[in-house]
C-alpha cells in the first residue's frame, strides 16, 4: 500500500494469472496449447521487414478484422480486435456494463470478471451453478445492466448450445449479453451466427488457445455495428494502437491456416478424452469438458495436496483456493507424453 496510489487503486484486488515457472515443469496450468502455431507464422516472422516498425500500425487493424470476418462469416464492421481478449473484455465492461442495474455473471466463472467490476465500480450479482456444475441460463432473466458468462465455462468446462443462448437472447433484449468464447474451438458451439438477429449480443474470442498464440496477445469481439462502435469509442479514448504490426501479420497468417488449426484442436480433444478415461480409472470425478482443460477432483484427497504432490513430481496444474473450488484441480491438456506423465504422477500420489 502506498500513499501515492489513487484511493480507487488502493481498493483493487488484481487478478492473479497462473504461474509462468522458471524451472522446467510440465506446464498444465494456464490452458495454453501444447502445439506450436501454424508454420506460416514462422515465414511471417522470418520475412518481416523491420524498417516498417518505425511507423505506427493501422489504428483500425483493417486487414486483421477482414481476416477474422472471413473466418467467422461476418462483416469487418462487426469485428473488434485488441491486445488479448482480456483487454477486449476490459473495454467491453467499460463500454456496456457501467449501468444502474447490476451485471449478472455465474458464481463460478472466469475470475477476471469481478476484478473488472471493481476497477470500473460496477455493481454485480452472481448466479449459482446448478447441481451438475452448469451455468443456469434461466437465472439471467432477472433485472440487469448486462450479462456475462464464458461458454464453454471456465474452469468447469461445460458449454451451452447455440439454441439455449438464442432463447436467453429472446428474453434479455435491453442489455448487452457478452458470451466469452475463449475455449469454444475445443468442442463448443459458437453464438456468432446469432449476432444479426440480436444487436445486444457480443461474442469475444482469442487466438491464445486454439491458435497457439498466447504469447502474441490477440483477442477479438464480434457483434452488431453499434456494439463494435461502442468498443471503438472506449478504445480510442484509451490506446489508439492496441494491436502492433507484427501481431497483426502473425495473427492473419495463423487465421489463414485452417488445416493446422483443425488438426491441433482435434489432437487436443482426443488427448482430453484419453486423459479423462485414465483419470476416471484412478477414481477421479472428471466434469464433462468442451474445452482444452479438465476440472477434476478425487474423493480421497484435497485439491491442495494433489497440487503439491504434482508439483513435487514436476507437474504444474491450477488449484483455486476458493470456496466451492478447493477440492478441484484444473488440468490443461498437454501433449500425449505430458498427459502420460501427469497420469503417472497422480497414480503415484493416490
Ligand atoms: N476468457 C477466459 C474464460 C479465459 O480463461 C481467458 C484466459 N485466461 C481469457 C478470456 C483471456 O485470454 P487472452 O487474454 O489470452 O485472450
PDB file of C-alpha atoms in Angstrom, residues 164-344:
ATOM      1  CA  UNK A 164     -30.028 -22.301 -25.464  1.00  0.00           C
ATOM      2  CA  UNK A 165     -28.194 -18.994 -25.832  1.00  0.00           C
ATOM      3  CA  UNK A 166     -30.692 -17.961 -28.544  1.00  0.00           C
ATOM      4  CA  UNK A 167     -33.592 -18.479 -26.175  1.00  0.00           C
ATOM      5  CA  UNK A 168     -31.805 -16.472 -23.448  1.00  0.00           C
ATOM      6  CA  UNK A 169     -31.461 -13.662 -26.004  1.00  0.00           C
ATOM      7  CA  UNK A 170     -35.208 -13.846 -26.730  1.00  0.00           C
ATOM      8  CA  UNK A 171     -35.758 -12.966 -23.062  1.00  0.00           C
ATOM      9  CA  UNK A 172     -32.910 -10.482 -22.422  1.00  0.00           C
ATOM     10  CA  UNK A 173     -33.235  -7.733 -25.020  1.00  0.00           C
ATOM     11  CA  UNK A 174     -32.458  -4.483 -23.221  1.00  0.00           C
ATOM     12  CA  UNK A 175     -28.908  -5.053 -22.024  1.00  0.00           C
ATOM     13  CA  UNK A 176     -25.711  -6.450 -23.504  1.00  0.00           C
ATOM     14  CA  UNK A 177     -25.189 -10.210 -23.260  1.00  0.00           C
ATOM     15  CA  UNK A 178     -21.465 -10.960 -23.532  1.00  0.00           C
ATOM     16  CA  UNK A 179     -20.538 -14.559 -24.349  1.00  0.00           C
ATOM     17  CA  UNK A 180     -16.814 -15.230 -23.781  1.00  0.00           C
ATOM     18  CA  UNK A 181     -15.822 -17.959 -26.238  1.00  0.00           C
ATOM     19  CA  UNK A 182     -12.152 -18.296 -25.289  1.00  0.00           C
ATOM     20  CA  UNK A 183     -12.472 -22.125 -25.398  1.00  0.00           C
ATOM     21  CA  UNK A 184     -15.206 -22.646 -27.982  1.00  0.00           C
ATOM     22  CA  UNK A 185     -12.980 -24.293 -30.623  1.00  0.00           C
ATOM     23  CA  UNK A 186     -12.447 -27.410 -28.483  1.00  0.00           C
ATOM     24  CA  UNK A 187     -15.987 -28.717 -28.870  1.00  0.00           C
ATOM     25  CA  UNK A 188     -18.301 -25.828 -28.014  1.00  0.00           C
ATOM     26  CA  UNK A 189     -20.917 -24.203 -30.238  1.00  0.00           C
ATOM     27  CA  UNK A 190     -20.352 -20.552 -31.189  1.00  0.00           C
ATOM     28  CA  UNK A 191     -23.087 -17.948 -30.720  1.00  0.00           C
ATOM     29  CA  UNK A 192     -21.660 -15.767 -33.532  1.00  0.00           C
ATOM     30  CA  UNK A 193     -24.443 -16.729 -36.022  1.00  0.00           C
ATOM     31  CA  UNK A 194     -26.938 -15.072 -33.621  1.00  0.00           C
ATOM     32  CA  UNK A 195     -25.448 -11.564 -33.875  1.00  0.00           C
ATOM     33  CA  UNK A 196     -27.542 -10.438 -36.865  1.00  0.00           C
ATOM     34  CA  UNK A 197     -30.760 -11.221 -35.024  1.00  0.00           C
ATOM     35  CA  UNK A 198     -29.608  -9.895 -31.643  1.00  0.00           C
ATOM     36  CA  UNK A 199     -27.980  -6.432 -31.639  1.00  0.00           C
ATOM     37  CA  UNK A 200     -27.263  -6.807 -27.884  1.00  0.00           C
ATOM     38  CA  UNK A 201     -25.077  -9.930 -28.282  1.00  0.00           C
ATOM     39  CA  UNK A 202     -21.304  -9.530 -28.054  1.00  0.00           C
ATOM     40  CA  UNK A 203     -19.092 -12.601 -28.511  1.00  0.00           C
ATOM     41  CA  UNK A 204     -15.431 -12.447 -27.514  1.00  0.00           C
ATOM     42  CA  UNK A 205     -12.687 -14.806 -28.670  1.00  0.00           C
ATOM     43  CA  UNK A 206      -8.942 -15.240 -28.516  1.00  0.00           C
ATOM     44  CA  UNK A 207      -6.018 -16.562 -30.526  1.00  0.00           C
ATOM     45  CA  UNK A 208      -4.335 -17.618 -27.262  1.00  0.00           C
ATOM     46  CA  UNK A 209      -5.820 -21.107 -27.052  1.00  0.00           C
ATOM     47  CA  UNK A 210      -6.915 -22.786 -30.279  1.00  0.00           C
ATOM     48  CA  UNK A 211      -4.437 -20.815 -32.446  1.00  0.00           C
ATOM     49  CA  UNK A 212      -1.464 -21.382 -30.074  1.00  0.00           C
ATOM     50  CA  UNK A 213      -0.662 -17.662 -29.808  1.00  0.00           C
ATOM     51  CA  UNK A 214      -0.959 -16.809 -26.103  1.00  0.00           C
ATOM     52  CA  UNK A 215       2.394 -15.019 -26.297  1.00  0.00           C
ATOM     53  CA  UNK A 216       1.200 -12.750 -29.102  1.00  0.00           C
ATOM     54  CA  UNK A 217      -1.734 -11.231 -27.171  1.00  0.00           C
ATOM     55  CA  UNK A 218      -4.547 -11.110 -29.703  1.00  0.00           C
ATOM     56  CA  UNK A 219      -8.238 -11.153 -28.841  1.00  0.00           C
ATOM     57  CA  UNK A 220     -11.382 -10.061 -30.646  1.00  0.00           C
ATOM     58  CA  UNK A 221     -15.082  -9.333 -30.292  1.00  0.00           C
ATOM     59  CA  UNK A 222     -17.876  -9.937 -32.780  1.00  0.00           C
ATOM     60  CA  UNK A 223     -21.232  -8.176 -32.568  1.00  0.00           C
ATOM     61  CA  UNK A 224     -23.557  -5.616 -34.104  1.00  0.00           C
ATOM     62  CA  UNK A 225     -22.106  -2.431 -35.578  1.00  0.00           C
ATOM     63  CA  UNK A 226     -23.474  -0.412 -32.657  1.00  0.00           C
ATOM     64  CA  UNK A 227     -21.678  -2.588 -30.098  1.00  0.00           C
ATOM     65  CA  UNK A 228     -18.435  -2.517 -32.090  1.00  0.00           C
ATOM     66  CA  UNK A 229     -18.711   1.267 -32.314  1.00  0.00           C
ATOM     67  CA  UNK A 230     -19.148   1.393 -28.516  1.00  0.00           C
ATOM     68  CA  UNK A 231     -15.923  -0.596 -28.086  1.00  0.00           C
ATOM     69  CA  UNK A 232     -14.116   1.680 -30.555  1.00  0.00           C
ATOM     70  CA  UNK A 233     -15.197   4.758 -28.598  1.00  0.00           C
ATOM     71  CA  UNK A 234     -13.591   3.389 -25.432  1.00  0.00           C
ATOM     72  CA  UNK A 235     -10.513   2.065 -27.230  1.00  0.00           C
ATOM     73  CA  UNK A 236      -9.930   5.404 -28.953  1.00  0.00           C
ATOM     74  CA  UNK A 237     -10.137   7.105 -25.579  1.00  0.00           C
ATOM     75  CA  UNK A 238      -7.517   4.756 -24.135  1.00  0.00           C
ATOM     76  CA  UNK A 239      -4.964   3.449 -26.673  1.00  0.00           C
ATOM     77  CA  UNK A 240      -5.102   4.126 -30.419  1.00  0.00           C
ATOM     78  CA  UNK A 241      -2.864   1.184 -31.347  1.00  0.00           C
ATOM     79  CA  UNK A 242      -3.538  -1.865 -29.165  1.00  0.00           C
ATOM     80  CA  UNK A 243      -2.546  -4.318 -31.931  1.00  0.00           C
ATOM     81  CA  UNK A 244       1.021  -3.926 -33.165  1.00  0.00           C
ATOM     82  CA  UNK A 245       2.160  -4.568 -36.765  1.00  0.00           C
ATOM     83  CA  UNK A 246       3.886  -7.837 -36.059  1.00  0.00           C
ATOM     84  CA  UNK A 247       0.961  -9.212 -34.022  1.00  0.00           C
ATOM     85  CA  UNK A 248      -1.416  -8.322 -36.821  1.00  0.00           C
ATOM     86  CA  UNK A 249       0.635 -10.072 -39.532  1.00  0.00           C
ATOM     87  CA  UNK A 250       1.257 -13.163 -37.411  1.00  0.00           C
ATOM     88  CA  UNK A 251      -2.423 -13.400 -36.483  1.00  0.00           C
ATOM     89  CA  UNK A 252      -3.510 -13.167 -40.123  1.00  0.00           C
ATOM     90  CA  UNK A 253      -1.100 -15.964 -41.089  1.00  0.00           C
ATOM     91  CA  UNK A 254      -2.398 -18.184 -38.271  1.00  0.00           C
ATOM     92  CA  UNK A 255      -6.041 -17.491 -39.081  1.00  0.00           C
ATOM     93  CA  UNK A 256      -5.448 -18.351 -42.749  1.00  0.00           C
ATOM     94  CA  UNK A 257      -4.204 -21.854 -41.857  1.00  0.00           C
ATOM     95  CA  UNK A 258      -7.490 -23.656 -41.286  1.00  0.00           C
ATOM     96  CA  UNK A 259      -5.962 -27.151 -41.669  1.00  0.00           C
ATOM     97  CA  UNK A 260      -3.340 -26.618 -38.943  1.00  0.00           C
ATOM     98  CA  UNK A 261      -5.984 -25.134 -36.641  1.00  0.00           C
ATOM     99  CA  UNK A 262      -8.392 -28.057 -37.091  1.00  0.00           C
ATOM    100  CA  UNK A 263      -5.606 -30.596 -36.633  1.00  0.00           C
ATOM    101  CA  UNK A 264      -4.394 -29.027 -33.344  1.00  0.00           C
ATOM    102  CA  UNK A 265      -7.926 -28.796 -31.940  1.00  0.00           C
ATOM    103  CA  UNK A 266      -8.666 -32.423 -32.839  1.00  0.00           C
ATOM    104  CA  UNK A 267      -5.447 -33.633 -31.253  1.00  0.00           C
ATOM    105  CA  UNK A 268      -6.164 -31.709 -28.061  1.00  0.00           C
ATOM    106  CA  UNK A 269      -9.714 -33.101 -27.908  1.00  0.00           C
ATOM    107  CA  UNK A 270      -8.523 -36.682 -28.485  1.00  0.00           C
ATOM    108  CA  UNK A 271      -5.900 -36.318 -25.742  1.00  0.00           C
ATOM    109  CA  UNK A 272      -8.544 -34.818 -23.458  1.00  0.00           C
ATOM    110  CA  UNK A 273     -10.754 -37.886 -23.825  1.00  0.00           C
ATOM    111  CA  UNK A 274      -7.819 -40.251 -23.266  1.00  0.00           C
ATOM    112  CA  UNK A 275      -6.896 -38.268 -20.133  1.00  0.00           C
ATOM    113  CA  UNK A 276     -10.486 -38.394 -18.888  1.00  0.00           C
ATOM    114  CA  UNK A 277     -10.553 -42.187 -19.093  1.00  0.00           C
ATOM    115  CA  UNK A 278      -7.208 -42.524 -17.325  1.00  0.00           C
ATOM    116  CA  UNK A 279      -8.240 -40.165 -14.520  1.00  0.00           C
ATOM    117  CA  UNK A 280     -11.578 -41.895 -14.068  1.00  0.00           C
ATOM    118  CA  UNK A 281      -9.700 -45.176 -13.763  1.00  0.00           C
ATOM    119  CA  UNK A 282      -7.844 -43.572 -10.824  1.00  0.00           C
ATOM    120  CA  UNK A 283     -11.252 -42.760  -9.223  1.00  0.00           C
ATOM    121  CA  UNK A 284     -11.223 -39.074 -10.120  1.00  0.00           C
ATOM    122  CA  UNK A 285     -14.508 -37.325 -10.807  1.00  0.00           C
ATOM    123  CA  UNK A 286     -13.989 -35.564 -14.147  1.00  0.00           C
ATOM    124  CA  UNK A 287     -16.539 -32.925 -15.208  1.00  0.00           C
ATOM    125  CA  UNK A 288     -17.608 -33.137 -18.885  1.00  0.00           C
ATOM    126  CA  UNK A 289     -15.422 -30.710 -20.870  1.00  0.00           C
ATOM    127  CA  UNK A 290     -15.786 -28.931 -24.192  1.00  0.00           C
ATOM    128  CA  UNK A 291     -12.501 -27.102 -23.607  1.00  0.00           C
ATOM    129  CA  UNK A 292      -8.740 -27.714 -23.563  1.00  0.00           C
ATOM    130  CA  UNK A 293      -8.768 -28.488 -19.841  1.00  0.00           C
ATOM    131  CA  UNK A 294     -10.347 -30.886 -17.361  1.00  0.00           C
ATOM    132  CA  UNK A 295     -11.792 -29.941 -13.982  1.00  0.00           C
ATOM    133  CA  UNK A 296     -11.328 -32.885 -11.634  1.00  0.00           C
ATOM    134  CA  UNK A 297     -11.492 -33.954  -8.007  1.00  0.00           C
ATOM    135  CA  UNK A 298     -10.713 -37.094  -6.053  1.00  0.00           C
ATOM    136  CA  UNK A 299     -12.943 -38.341  -3.206  1.00  0.00           C
ATOM    137  CA  UNK A 300      -9.917 -39.215  -1.052  1.00  0.00           C
ATOM    138  CA  UNK A 301      -7.595 -36.221  -1.482  1.00  0.00           C
ATOM    139  CA  UNK A 302      -7.802 -32.459  -1.079  1.00  0.00           C
ATOM    140  CA  UNK A 303      -7.057 -30.310  -4.110  1.00  0.00           C
ATOM    141  CA  UNK A 304      -4.162 -28.549  -2.381  1.00  0.00           C
ATOM    142  CA  UNK A 305      -2.498 -31.887  -1.508  1.00  0.00           C
ATOM    143  CA  UNK A 306      -2.823 -33.156  -5.078  1.00  0.00           C
ATOM    144  CA  UNK A 307      -1.489 -29.849  -6.414  1.00  0.00           C
ATOM    145  CA  UNK A 308       1.541 -30.024  -4.093  1.00  0.00           C
ATOM    146  CA  UNK A 309       2.166 -33.695  -4.882  1.00  0.00           C
ATOM    147  CA  UNK A 310       2.124 -32.997  -8.601  1.00  0.00           C
ATOM    148  CA  UNK A 311       4.400 -30.009  -8.262  1.00  0.00           C
ATOM    149  CA  UNK A 312       6.937 -32.133  -6.348  1.00  0.00           C
ATOM    150  CA  UNK A 313       6.855 -34.522  -9.292  1.00  0.00           C
ATOM    151  CA  UNK A 314       7.421 -31.721 -11.809  1.00  0.00           C
ATOM    152  CA  UNK A 315       3.842 -31.205 -13.000  1.00  0.00           C
ATOM    153  CA  UNK A 316       2.171 -27.811 -12.641  1.00  0.00           C
ATOM    154  CA  UNK A 317      -1.644 -27.607 -12.672  1.00  0.00           C
ATOM    155  CA  UNK A 318      -4.060 -24.934 -11.397  1.00  0.00           C
ATOM    156  CA  UNK A 319      -5.661 -25.012  -7.962  1.00  0.00           C
ATOM    157  CA  UNK A 320      -8.125 -22.317  -6.887  1.00  0.00           C
ATOM    158  CA  UNK A 321      -8.103 -21.789  -3.119  1.00  0.00           C
ATOM    159  CA  UNK A 322     -11.723 -20.593  -3.096  1.00  0.00           C
ATOM    160  CA  UNK A 323     -14.949 -21.839  -1.525  1.00  0.00           C
ATOM    161  CA  UNK A 324     -16.572 -24.400  -3.786  1.00  0.00           C
ATOM    162  CA  UNK A 325     -13.444 -24.913  -5.902  1.00  0.00           C
ATOM    163  CA  UNK A 326     -10.960 -26.024  -3.253  1.00  0.00           C
ATOM    164  CA  UNK A 327     -11.410 -29.744  -3.939  1.00  0.00           C
ATOM    165  CA  UNK A 328     -10.726 -29.405  -7.651  1.00  0.00           C
ATOM    166  CA  UNK A 329      -7.742 -29.187  -9.939  1.00  0.00           C
ATOM    167  CA  UNK A 330      -7.920 -27.599 -13.363  1.00  0.00           C
ATOM    168  CA  UNK A 331      -5.641 -29.517 -15.685  1.00  0.00           C
ATOM    169  CA  UNK A 332      -4.812 -28.099 -19.128  1.00  0.00           C
ATOM    170  CA  UNK A 333      -4.497 -30.631 -21.926  1.00  0.00           C
ATOM    171  CA  UNK A 334      -0.858 -31.060 -22.949  1.00  0.00           C
ATOM    172  CA  UNK A 335       0.772 -33.397 -25.449  1.00  0.00           C
ATOM    173  CA  UNK A 336       0.148 -37.138 -25.139  1.00  0.00           C
ATOM    174  CA  UNK A 337       3.520 -37.568 -23.409  1.00  0.00           C
ATOM    175  CA  UNK A 338       2.824 -34.762 -20.954  1.00  0.00           C
ATOM    176  CA  UNK A 339      -0.550 -36.266 -20.069  1.00  0.00           C
ATOM    177  CA  UNK A 340       1.036 -39.691 -19.597  1.00  0.00           C
ATOM    178  CA  UNK A 341       3.469 -38.099 -17.120  1.00  0.00           C
ATOM    179  CA  UNK A 342       0.564 -36.427 -15.334  1.00  0.00           C
ATOM    180  CA  UNK A 343      -1.309 -39.722 -15.026  1.00  0.00           C
ATOM    181  CA  UNK A 344       1.837 -41.488 -13.771  1.00  0.00           C
TER     182      UNK A 344
END
